[in-house]
Amino acid sequence: MAESKGKFVVRKAVAEDLTAVRSLIQELADFEKMSDGPKISVQDLIRDAGLDGGKEYMHCYVAESVGNDAESQSPRVIVGYSICFFSYSTWEGKSYFLEDIYVQPQYRKSGVGRLLFKYVAKKAREYNCPRLDFHVLDWNPARQFYEKLGATDLTSKEGWLFYRMNTTQMEELLKE
Amino acid sequence: MAESKGKFVVRKAVAEDLTAVRSLIQELADFEKMSDGPKISVQDLIRDAGLDGGKEYMHCYVAESVGNDAESQSPRVIVGYSICFFSYSTWEGKSYFLEDIYVQPQYRKSGVGRLLFKYVAKKAREYNCPRLDFHVLDWNPARQFYEKLGATDLTSKEGWLFYRMNTTQMEELLKE
């Protein structure tokens, strides 16, 4: 199932898309001021999306600019991506988590981000997930975009904080 | 694999445990001042834990008080639980998410919470997950407990906020 609007198409990624997705992941990390974050390879992404026939740990969607194909024969270009996975809520059961959503700066304000976000919401509905959860950095101007789409900041509304234990911290604890 | 310390054992839940787990989920919701949160049934939990042979959407662990079995013949009682699932980080790949961890008030300060948390960290390591992520309410005194175990509040450290879109908000968006 693909969703299109004007010059853009959103669809589930295939293995051939993941090289482009990997470079968009790097762009997003640069934007988040954590350039050395991404440790993952194209092969890891292919495997984790289940595109080698193995277990699917995440779902990857891409937004493509298709130009005016018929007229210009311009090549399709991946301009954005989203990665999601099934989370679980003891209140409502299986839920959907939006790990990443990214659109290249030069393609913003064109409706493609909205198309991609709506595609994810449609997938959540298709999978019977009553929630779509995600994390956003407090200085990220995209917060306005998410709020316009109807999302709520549960940190300010209900006081939910996001905690993490990394490998080093876990090893320290497990040494005891 | 079970982990025991003194009078407590932590192990993966079996279907028979989930009635007890369901009532602890309610206790946790009461504590979080959201008593009408849990919509899930014992059957839902059994199915979602893959204990009916279907797909495993979450992992459930229980902490049992075993008394001094040999002497007292006291029955085993489930005093705490944890529910986790695989999340996904585009930086490091497959990760672990701790959705819930709960120990009944009368059993706290006895080491059982620590035993349960360490069991979850050990599972994360076993599954090659480099992170253990979770959400905590800002007024929850358990924050001290988590921080003593080595966890970091990424909301205050890096400014990560927790956003959600619920079913109503998604339906509103998808009506367009």
PDB file of N, CA and C in Angstrom, chain B residues 10-105:
ATOM      1  N   VAL B  10      13.008 -14.636  40.898  1.00  0.00           N
ATOM      2  CA  VAL B  10      12.505 -13.938  39.704  1.00  0.00           C
ATOM      3  C   VAL B  10      12.632 -14.899  38.529  1.00  0.00           C
ATOM      4  N   ARG B  11      11.589 -14.960  37.731  1.00  0.00           N
ATOM      5  CA  ARG B  11      11.585 -15.870  36.571  1.00  0.00           C
ATOM      6  C   ARG B  11      10.607 -15.350  35.523  1.00  0.00           C
ATOM      7  N   LYS B  12      10.678 -15.946  34.336  1.00  0.00           N
ATOM      8  CA  LYS B  12       9.741 -15.598  33.272  1.00  0.00           C
ATOM      9  C   LYS B  12       8.349 -16.090  33.669  1.00  0.00           C
ATOM     10  N   ALA B  13       7.325 -15.312  33.358  1.00  0.00           N
ATOM     11  CA  ALA B  13       5.960 -15.705  33.726  1.00  0.00           C
ATOM     12  C   ALA B  13       5.462 -16.858  32.870  1.00  0.00           C
ATOM     13  N   VAL B  14       4.612 -17.690  33.455  1.00  0.00           N
ATOM     14  CA  VAL B  14       3.855 -18.689  32.690  1.00  0.00           C
ATOM     15  C   VAL B  14       2.385 -18.247  32.716  1.00  0.00           C
ATOM     16  N   ALA B  15       1.563 -18.880  31.886  1.00  0.00           N
ATOM     17  CA  ALA B  15       0.166 -18.437  31.740  1.00  0.00           C
ATOM     18  C   ALA B  15      -0.557 -18.345  33.092  1.00  0.00           C
ATOM     19  N   GLU B  16      -0.285 -19.296  33.981  1.00  0.00           N
ATOM     20  CA  GLU B  16      -0.970 -19.335  35.287  1.00  0.00           C
ATOM     21  C   GLU B  16      -0.664 -18.118  36.156  1.00  0.00           C
ATOM     22  N   ASP B  17       0.455 -17.429  35.874  1.00  0.00           N
ATOM     23  CA  ASP B  17       0.824 -16.259  36.689  1.00  0.00           C
ATOM     24  C   ASP B  17       0.024 -15.020  36.325  1.00  0.00           C
ATOM     25  N   LEU B  18      -0.624 -15.033  35.153  1.00  0.00           N
ATOM     26  CA  LEU B  18      -1.060 -13.744  34.617  1.00  0.00           C
ATOM     27  C   LEU B  18      -2.314 -13.180  35.286  1.00  0.00           C
ATOM     28  N   THR B  19      -3.045 -14.009  36.012  1.00  0.00           N
ATOM     29  CA  THR B  19      -4.147 -13.476  36.815  1.00  0.00           C
ATOM     30  C   THR B  19      -3.576 -12.596  37.933  1.00  0.00           C
ATOM     31  N   ALA B  20      -2.532 -13.093  38.579  1.00  0.00           N
ATOM     32  CA  ALA B  20      -1.872 -12.293  39.630  1.00  0.00           C
ATOM     33  C   ALA B  20      -1.245 -11.033  39.031  1.00  0.00           C
ATOM     34  N   VAL B  21      -0.622 -11.178  37.869  1.00  0.00           N
ATOM     35  CA  VAL B  21       0.008 -10.014  37.232  1.00  0.00           C
ATOM     36  C   VAL B  21      -1.049  -8.964  36.904  1.00  0.00           C
ATOM     37  N   ARG B  22      -2.206  -9.412  36.402  1.00  0.00           N
ATOM     38  CA  ARG B  22      -3.265  -8.464  36.053  1.00  0.00           C
ATOM     39  C   ARG B  22      -3.692  -7.633  37.272  1.00  0.00           C
ATOM     40  N   SER B  23      -3.726  -8.265  38.455  1.00  0.00           N
ATOM     41  CA  SER B  23      -4.126  -7.438  39.606  1.00  0.00           C
ATOM     42  C   SER B  23      -2.991  -6.517  40.062  1.00  0.00           C
ATOM     43  N   LEU B  24      -1.748  -6.919  39.845  1.00  0.00           N
ATOM     44  CA  LEU B  24      -0.643  -5.992  40.153  1.00  0.00           C
ATOM     45  C   LEU B  24      -0.619  -4.808  39.170  1.00  0.00           C
ATOM     46  N   ILE B  25      -0.998  -5.068  37.911  1.00  0.00           N
ATOM     47  CA  ILE B  25      -1.096  -3.967  36.930  1.00  0.00           C
ATOM     48  C   ILE B  25      -2.099  -2.928  37.437  1.00  0.00           C
ATOM     49  N   GLN B  26      -3.215  -3.431  38.002  1.00  0.00           N
ATOM     50  CA  GLN B  26      -4.211  -2.517  38.549  1.00  0.00           C
ATOM     51  C   GLN B  26      -3.655  -1.737  39.742  1.00  0.00           C
ATOM     52  N   GLU B  27      -2.917  -2.420  40.608  1.00  0.00           N
ATOM     53  CA  GLU B  27      -2.295  -1.721  41.752  1.00  0.00           C
ATOM     54  C   GLU B  27      -1.366  -0.608  41.282  1.00  0.00           C
ATOM     55  N   LEU B  28      -0.580  -0.910  40.228  1.00  0.00           N
ATOM     56  CA  LEU B  28       0.335   0.107  39.700  1.00  0.00           C
ATOM     57  C   LEU B  28      -0.448   1.289  39.128  1.00  0.00           C
ATOM     58  N   ALA B  29      -1.529   1.013  38.423  1.00  0.00           N
ATOM     59  CA  ALA B  29      -2.361   2.095  37.866  1.00  0.00           C
ATOM     60  C   ALA B  29      -2.963   2.941  38.990  1.00  0.00           C
ATOM     61  N   ASP B  30      -3.372   2.285  40.071  1.00  0.00           N
ATOM     62  CA  ASP B  30      -3.902   3.020  41.219  1.00  0.00           C
ATOM     63  C   ASP B  30      -2.819   3.943  41.787  1.00  0.00           C
ATOM     64  N   PHE B  31      -1.609   3.388  41.913  1.00  0.00           N
ATOM     65  CA  PHE B  31      -0.489   4.176  42.436  1.00  0.00           C
ATOM     66  C   PHE B  31      -0.206   5.366  41.532  1.00  0.00           C
ATOM     67  N   GLU B  32      -0.328   5.158  40.220  1.00  0.00           N
ATOM     68  CA  GLU B  32      -0.059   6.234  39.261  1.00  0.00           C
ATOM     69  C   GLU B  32      -1.249   7.188  39.134  1.00  0.00           C
ATOM     70  N   LYS B  33      -2.259   6.979  39.970  1.00  0.00           N
ATOM     71  CA  LYS B  33      -3.450   7.839  40.009  1.00  0.00           C
ATOM     72  C   LYS B  33      -4.213   7.799  38.685  1.00  0.00           C
ATOM     73  N   MET B  34      -4.172   6.647  38.038  1.00  0.00           N
ATOM     74  CA  MET B  34      -4.899   6.480  36.784  1.00  0.00           C
ATOM     75  C   MET B  34      -5.591   5.117  36.809  1.00  0.00           C
ATOM     76  N   SER B  35      -6.457   4.978  37.809  1.00  0.00           N
ATOM     77  CA  SER B  35      -7.086   3.685  38.087  1.00  0.00           C
ATOM     78  C   SER B  35      -7.858   3.100  36.924  1.00  0.00           C
ATOM     79  N   ASP B  36      -8.443   3.962  36.097  1.00  0.00           N
ATOM     80  CA  ASP B  36      -9.235   3.409  34.994  1.00  0.00           C
ATOM     81  C   ASP B  36      -8.404   3.184  33.732  1.00  0.00           C
ATOM     82  N   GLY B  37      -7.068   3.214  33.880  1.00  0.00           N
ATOM     83  CA  GLY B  37      -6.178   2.974  32.739  1.00  0.00           C
ATOM     84  C   GLY B  37      -6.267   1.576  32.149  1.00  0.00           C
ATOM     85  N   PRO B  38      -6.011   0.553  32.975  1.00  0.00           N
ATOM     86  CA  PRO B  38      -5.860  -0.793  32.393  1.00  0.00           C
ATOM     87  C   PRO B  38      -7.140  -1.344  31.774  1.00  0.00           C
ATOM     88  N   LYS B  39      -7.058  -1.617  30.451  1.00  0.00           N
ATOM     89  CA  LYS B  39      -8.224  -2.125  29.706  1.00  0.00           C
ATOM     90  C   LYS B  39      -8.005  -3.587  29.346  1.00  0.00           C
ATOM     91  N   ILE B  40      -6.852  -4.096  29.725  1.00  0.00           N
ATOM     92  CA  ILE B  40      -6.386  -5.380  29.224  1.00  0.00           C
ATOM     93  C   ILE B  40      -6.886  -6.536  30.097  1.00  0.00           C
ATOM     94  N   SER B  41      -7.152  -7.689  29.482  1.00  0.00           N
ATOM     95  CA  SER B  41      -7.632  -8.843  30.250  1.00  0.00           C
ATOM     96  C   SER B  41      -6.504  -9.859  30.453  1.00  0.00           C
ATOM     97  N   VAL B  42      -6.757 -10.819  31.342  1.00  0.00           N
ATOM     98  CA  VAL B  42      -5.791 -11.886  31.560  1.00  0.00           C
ATOM     99  C   VAL B  42      -5.528 -12.635  30.243  1.00  0.00           C
ATOM    100  N   GLN B  43      -6.588 -12.886  29.482  1.00  0.00           N
ATOM    101  CA  GLN B  43      -6.430 -13.569  28.192  1.00  0.00           C
ATOM    102  C   GLN B  43      -5.578 -12.772  27.207  1.00  0.00           C
ATOM    103  N   ASP B  44      -5.779 -11.444  27.219  1.00  0.00           N
ATOM    104  CA  ASP B  44      -4.949 -10.576  26.359  1.00  0.00           C
ATOM    105  C   ASP B  44      -3.475 -10.727  26.731  1.00  0.00           C
ATOM    106  N   LEU B  45      -3.210 -10.730  28.036  1.00  0.00           N
ATOM    107  CA  LEU B  45      -1.813 -10.838  28.504  1.00  0.00           C
ATOM    108  C   LEU B  45      -1.199 -12.174  28.078  1.00  0.00           C
ATOM    109  N   ILE B  46      -1.974 -13.243  28.240  1.00  0.00           N
ATOM    110  CA  ILE B  46      -1.485 -14.573  27.850  1.00  0.00           C
ATOM    111  C   ILE B  46      -1.157 -14.596  26.354  1.00  0.00           C
ATOM    112  N   ARG B  47      -2.074 -14.040  25.559  1.00  0.00           N
ATOM    113  CA  ARG B  47      -1.854 -14.001  24.107  1.00  0.00           C
ATOM    114  C   ARG B  47      -0.629 -13.133  23.756  1.00  0.00           C
ATOM    115  N   ASP B  48      -0.556 -11.927  24.331  1.00  0.00           N
ATOM    116  CA  ASP B  48       0.496 -10.982  23.944  1.00  0.00           C
ATOM    117  C   ASP B  48       1.878 -11.404  24.433  1.00  0.00           C
ATOM    118  N   ALA B  49       1.914 -12.246  25.475  1.00  0.00           N
ATOM    119  CA  ALA B  49       3.197 -12.787  25.943  1.00  0.00           C
ATOM    120  C   ALA B  49       3.585 -14.012  25.116  1.00  0.00           C
ATOM    121  N   GLY B  50       2.753 -14.361  24.138  1.00  0.00           N
ATOM    122  CA  GLY B  50       3.046 -15.514  23.274  1.00  0.00           C
ATOM    123  C   GLY B  50       2.862 -16.839  24.005  1.00  0.00           C
ATOM    124  N   LEU B  51       2.131 -16.822  25.138  1.00  0.00           N
ATOM    125  CA  LEU B  51       2.011 -18.042  25.950  1.00  0.00           C
ATOM    126  C   LEU B  51       0.916 -18.975  25.443  1.00  0.00           C
ATOM    127  N   ASP B  52       0.240 -18.554  24.366  1.00  0.00           N
ATOM    128  CA  ASP B  52      -0.718 -19.459  23.705  1.00  0.00           C
ATOM    129  C   ASP B  52      -0.118 -19.966  22.394  1.00  0.00           C
ATOM    130  N   GLY B  53       1.198 -19.753  22.240  1.00  0.00           N
ATOM    131  CA  GLY B  53       1.868 -20.248  21.039  1.00  0.00           C
ATOM    132  C   GLY B  53       1.925 -19.230  19.907  1.00  0.00           C
ATOM    133  N   GLY B  54       1.285 -18.086  20.096  1.00  0.00           N
ATOM    134  CA  GLY B  54       1.269 -17.057  19.053  1.00  0.00           C
ATOM    135  C   GLY B  54       2.475 -16.131  19.152  1.00  0.00           C
ATOM    136  N   LYS B  55       2.407 -15.023  18.429  1.00  0.00           N
ATOM    137  CA  LYS B  55       3.507 -14.055  18.385  1.00  0.00           C
ATOM    138  C   LYS B  55       3.705 -13.391  19.748  1.00  0.00           C
ATOM    139  N   GLU B  56       4.951 -13.211  20.138  1.00  0.00           N
ATOM    140  CA  GLU B  56       5.294 -12.640  21.455  1.00  0.00           C
ATOM    141  C   GLU B  56       5.499 -11.132  21.306  1.00  0.00           C
ATOM    142  N   TYR B  57       4.533 -10.345  21.806  1.00  0.00           N
ATOM    143  CA  TYR B  57       4.670  -8.895  21.703  1.00  0.00           C
ATOM    144  C   TYR B  57       5.373  -8.304  22.919  1.00  0.00           C
ATOM    145  N   MET B  58       5.402  -9.051  24.008  1.00  0.00           N
ATOM    146  CA  MET B  58       6.085  -8.559  25.216  1.00  0.00           C
ATOM    147  C   MET B  58       6.589  -9.741  26.029  1.00  0.00           C
ATOM    148  N   HIS B  59       7.493  -9.428  26.942  1.00  0.00           N
ATOM    149  CA  HIS B  59       8.046 -10.435  27.849  1.00  0.00           C
ATOM    150  C   HIS B  59       7.590 -10.082  29.261  1.00  0.00           C
ATOM    151  N   CYS B  60       7.060 -11.057  29.960  1.00  0.00           N
ATOM    152  CA  CYS B  60       6.604 -10.793  31.320  1.00  0.00           C
ATOM    153  C   CYS B  60       7.442 -11.594  32.317  1.00  0.00           C
ATOM    154  N   TYR B  61       7.934 -10.926  33.352  1.00  0.00           N
ATOM    155  CA  TYR B  61       8.717 -11.561  34.403  1.00  0.00           C
ATOM    156  C   TYR B  61       8.000 -11.373  35.737  1.00  0.00           C
ATOM    157  N   VAL B  62       8.124 -12.347  36.620  1.00  0.00           N
ATOM    158  CA  VAL B  62       7.499 -12.204  37.935  1.00  0.00           C
ATOM    159  C   VAL B  62       8.514 -12.429  39.054  1.00  0.00           C
ATOM    160  N   ALA B  63       8.266 -11.721  40.170  1.00  0.00           N
ATOM    161  CA  ALA B  63       9.044 -11.925  41.398  1.00  0.00           C
ATOM    162  C   ALA B  63       8.116 -12.632  42.373  1.00  0.00           C
ATOM    163  N   GLU B  64       8.598 -13.739  42.918  1.00  0.00           N
ATOM    164  CA  GLU B  64       7.803 -14.555  43.841  1.00  0.00           C
ATOM    165  C   GLU B  64       8.439 -14.568  45.212  1.00  0.00           C
ATOM    166  N   SER B  65       7.610 -14.468  46.229  1.00  0.00           N
ATOM    167  CA  SER B  65       8.093 -14.683  47.585  1.00  0.00           C
ATOM    168  C   SER B  65       7.917 -16.177  47.851  1.00  0.00           C
ATOM    169  N   VAL B  66       9.018 -16.856  48.184  1.00  0.00           N
ATOM    170  CA  VAL B  66       8.918 -18.303  48.350  1.00  0.00           C
ATOM    171  C   VAL B  66       8.899 -18.713  49.817  1.00  0.00           C
ATOM    172  N   GLY B  67       8.931 -17.725  50.711  1.00  0.00           N
ATOM    173  CA  GLY B  67       8.913 -18.023  52.152  1.00  0.00           C
ATOM    174  C   GLY B  67      10.084 -18.920  52.497  1.00  0.00           C
ATOM    175  N   ASN B  68       9.995 -19.634  53.594  1.00  0.00           N
ATOM    176  CA  ASN B  68      10.988 -20.680  53.853  1.00  0.00           C
ATOM    177  C   ASN B  68      10.297 -21.996  53.537  1.00  0.00           C
ATOM    178  N   ASP B  69      10.186 -22.234  52.251  1.00  0.00           N
ATOM    179  CA  ASP B  69       9.374 -23.332  51.751  1.00  0.00           C
ATOM    180  C   ASP B  69       9.462 -24.613  52.578  1.00  0.00           C
ATOM    181  N   ALA B  70      10.694 -25.046  52.784  1.00  0.00           N
ATOM    182  CA  ALA B  70      10.913 -26.343  53.419  1.00  0.00           C
ATOM    183  C   ALA B  70      10.277 -26.385  54.811  1.00  0.00           C
ATOM    184  N   GLU B  71      10.493 -25.295  55.551  1.00  0.00           N
ATOM    185  CA  GLU B  71       9.970 -25.276  56.921  1.00  0.00           C
ATOM    186  C   GLU B  71       8.462 -25.020  56.979  1.00  0.00           C
ATOM    187  N   SER B  72       8.043 -23.901  56.302  1.00  0.00           N
ATOM    188  CA  SER B  72       6.697 -23.406  56.557  1.00  0.00           C
ATOM    189  C   SER B  72       5.642 -23.949  55.607  1.00  0.00           C
ATOM    190  N   GLN B  73       6.099 -24.550  54.505  1.00  0.00           N
ATOM    191  CA  GLN B  73       5.137 -24.963  53.477  1.00  0.00           C
ATOM    192  C   GLN B  73       4.283 -23.790  52.999  1.00  0.00           C
ATOM    193  N   SER B  74       4.796 -22.551  53.209  1.00  0.00           N
ATOM    194  CA  SER B  74       4.000 -21.390  52.799  1.00  0.00           C
ATOM    195  C   SER B  74       3.928 -21.338  51.281  1.00  0.00           C
ATOM    196  N   PRO B  75       2.769 -20.935  50.751  1.00  0.00           N
ATOM    197  CA  PRO B  75       2.600 -20.932  49.299  1.00  0.00           C
ATOM    198  C   PRO B  75       3.453 -19.831  48.669  1.00  0.00           C
ATOM    199  N   ARG B  76       3.832 -20.038  47.438  1.00  0.00           N
ATOM    200  CA  ARG B  76       4.548 -18.996  46.695  1.00  0.00           C
ATOM    201  C   ARG B  76       3.553 -17.912  46.329  1.00  0.00           C
ATOM    202  N   VAL B  77       3.975 -16.661  46.480  1.00  0.00           N
ATOM    203  CA  VAL B  77       3.090 -15.542  46.176  1.00  0.00           C
ATOM    204  C   VAL B  77       3.808 -14.605  45.213  1.00  0.00           C
ATOM    205  N   ILE B  78       3.118 -14.181  44.151  1.00  0.00           N
ATOM    206  CA  ILE B  78       3.717 -13.223  43.221  1.00  0.00           C
ATOM    207  C   ILE B  78       3.594 -11.824  43.821  1.00  0.00           C
ATOM    208  N   VAL B  79       4.741 -11.189  44.047  1.00  0.00           N
ATOM    209  CA  VAL B  79       4.754  -9.891  44.752  1.00  0.00           C
ATOM    210  C   VAL B  79       5.183  -8.755  43.829  1.00  0.00           C
ATOM    211  N   GLY B  80       5.596  -9.092  42.617  1.00  0.00           N
ATOM    212  CA  GLY B  80       6.015  -8.041  41.683  1.00  0.00           C
ATOM    213  C   GLY B  80       6.077  -8.592  40.276  1.00  0.00           C
ATOM    214  N   TYR B  81       6.105  -7.685  39.303  1.00  0.00           N
ATOM    215  CA  TYR B  81       6.210  -8.115  37.912  1.00  0.00           C
ATOM    216  C   TYR B  81       6.934  -7.048  37.114  1.00  0.00           C
ATOM    217  N   SER B  82       7.359  -7.448  35.930  1.00  0.00           N
ATOM    218  CA  SER B  82       7.907  -6.494  34.983  1.00  0.00           C
ATOM    219  C   SER B  82       7.461  -6.920  33.592  1.00  0.00           C
ATOM    220  N   ILE B  83       7.163  -5.924  32.764  1.00  0.00           N
ATOM    221  CA  ILE B  83       6.815  -6.198  31.370  1.00  0.00           C
ATOM    222  C   ILE B  83       7.769  -5.414  30.476  1.00  0.00           C
ATOM    223  N   CYS B  84       8.378  -6.094  29.525  1.00  0.00           N
ATOM    224  CA  CYS B  84       9.371  -5.482  28.637  1.00  0.00           C
ATOM    225  C   CYS B  84       9.062  -5.847  27.188  1.00  0.00           C
ATOM    226  N   PHE B  85       9.640  -5.101  26.269  1.00  0.00           N
ATOM    227  CA  PHE B  85       9.521  -5.474  24.850  1.00  0.00           C
ATOM    228  C   PHE B  85      10.764  -4.996  24.104  1.00  0.00           C
ATOM    229  N   PHE B  86      10.961  -5.509  22.889  1.00  0.00           N
ATOM    230  CA  PHE B  86      12.065  -5.043  22.055  1.00  0.00           C
ATOM    231  C   PHE B  86      11.702  -3.701  21.447  1.00  0.00           C
ATOM    232  N   SER B  87      12.550  -2.711  21.676  1.00  0.00           N
ATOM    233  CA  SER B  87      12.391  -1.451  20.975  1.00  0.00           C
ATOM    234  C   SER B  87      13.463  -1.416  19.880  1.00  0.00           C
ATOM    235  N   TYR B  88      13.597  -0.300  19.209  1.00  0.00           N
ATOM    236  CA  TYR B  88      14.585  -0.232  18.140  1.00  0.00           C
ATOM    237  C   TYR B  88      15.175   1.153  18.093  1.00  0.00           C
ATOM    238  N   SER B  89      16.481   1.214  18.079  1.00  0.00           N
ATOM    239  CA  SER B  89      17.168   2.494  18.002  1.00  0.00           C
ATOM    240  C   SER B  89      17.925   2.551  16.688  1.00  0.00           C
ATOM    241  N   THR B  90      17.733   3.636  15.927  1.00  0.00           N
ATOM    242  CA  THR B  90      18.457   3.725  14.654  1.00  0.00           C
ATOM    243  C   THR B  90      19.940   3.995  14.899  1.00  0.00           C
ATOM    244  N   TRP B  91      20.305   4.206  16.146  1.00  0.00           N
ATOM    245  CA  TRP B  91      21.723   4.383  16.451  1.00  0.00           C
ATOM    246  C   TRP B  91      22.396   3.056  16.781  1.00  0.00           C
ATOM    247  N   GLU B  92      21.690   2.216  17.525  1.00  0.00           N
ATOM    248  CA  GLU B  92      22.347   0.991  17.983  1.00  0.00           C
ATOM    249  C   GLU B  92      21.564  -0.282  17.682  1.00  0.00           C
ATOM    250  N   GLY B  93      20.445  -0.148  17.010  1.00  0.00           N
ATOM    251  CA  GLY B  93      19.677  -1.346  16.648  1.00  0.00           C
ATOM    252  C   GLY B  93      18.726  -1.790  17.745  1.00  0.00           C
ATOM    253  N   LYS B  94      18.499  -3.087  17.786  1.00  0.00           N
ATOM    254  CA  LYS B  94      17.552  -3.679  18.728  1.00  0.00           C
ATOM    255  C   LYS B  94      17.875  -3.269  20.169  1.00  0.00           C
ATOM    256  N   SER B  95      16.890  -2.747  20.886  1.00  0.00           N
ATOM    257  CA  SER B  95      17.089  -2.337  22.274  1.00  0.00           C
ATOM    258  C   SER B  95      15.992  -2.945  23.132  1.00  0.00           C
ATOM    259  N   TYR B  96      16.055  -2.666  24.432  1.00  0.00           N
ATOM    260  CA  TYR B  96      15.053  -3.254  25.326  1.00  0.00           C
ATOM    261  C   TYR B  96      14.309  -2.118  26.008  1.00  0.00           C
ATOM    262  N   PHE B  97      12.997  -2.277  26.118  1.00  0.00           N
ATOM    263  CA  PHE B  97      12.193  -1.247  26.767  1.00  0.00           C
ATOM    264  C   PHE B  97      11.467  -1.859  27.963  1.00  0.00           C
ATOM    265  N   LEU B  98      11.633  -1.217  29.088  1.00  0.00           N
ATOM    266  CA  LEU B  98      10.997  -1.652  30.331  1.00  0.00           C
ATOM    267  C   LEU B  98       9.687  -0.877  30.458  1.00  0.00           C
ATOM    268  N   GLU B  99       8.588  -1.531  30.162  1.00  0.00           N
ATOM    269  CA  GLU B  99       7.305  -0.829  30.183  1.00  0.00           C
ATOM    270  C   GLU B  99       6.828  -0.638  31.620  1.00  0.00           C
ATOM    271  N   ASP B 100       6.898  -1.683  32.399  1.00  0.00           N
ATOM    272  CA  ASP B 100       6.429  -1.640  33.792  1.00  0.00           C
ATOM    273  C   ASP B 100       7.376  -2.400  34.690  1.00  0.00           C
ATOM    274  N   ILE B 101       7.563  -1.890  35.886  1.00  0.00           N
ATOM    275  CA  ILE B 101       8.188  -2.682  36.938  1.00  0.00           C
ATOM    276  C   ILE B 101       7.453  -2.299  38.218  1.00  0.00           C
ATOM    277  N   TYR B 102       7.015  -3.298  38.959  1.00  0.00           N
ATOM    278  CA  TYR B 102       6.198  -3.022  40.144  1.00  0.00           C
ATOM    279  C   TYR B 102       6.440  -4.084  41.216  1.00  0.00           C
ATOM    280  N   VAL B 103       6.574  -3.614  42.443  1.00  0.00           N
ATOM    281  CA  VAL B 103       6.668  -4.505  43.604  1.00  0.00           C
ATOM    282  C   VAL B 103       5.655  -4.001  44.627  1.00  0.00           C
ATOM    283  N   GLN B 104       4.904  -4.896  45.212  1.00  0.00           N
ATOM    284  CA  GLN B 104       3.897  -4.479  46.199  1.00  0.00           C
ATOM    285  C   GLN B 104       4.557  -3.761  47.381  1.00  0.00           C
ATOM    286  N   PRO B 105       3.890  -2.708  47.889  1.00  0.00           N
ATOM    287  CA  PRO B 105       4.499  -1.860  48.933  1.00  0.00           C
ATOM    288  C   PRO B 105       5.078  -2.662  50.110  1.00  0.00           C
TER     289      PRO B 105
END
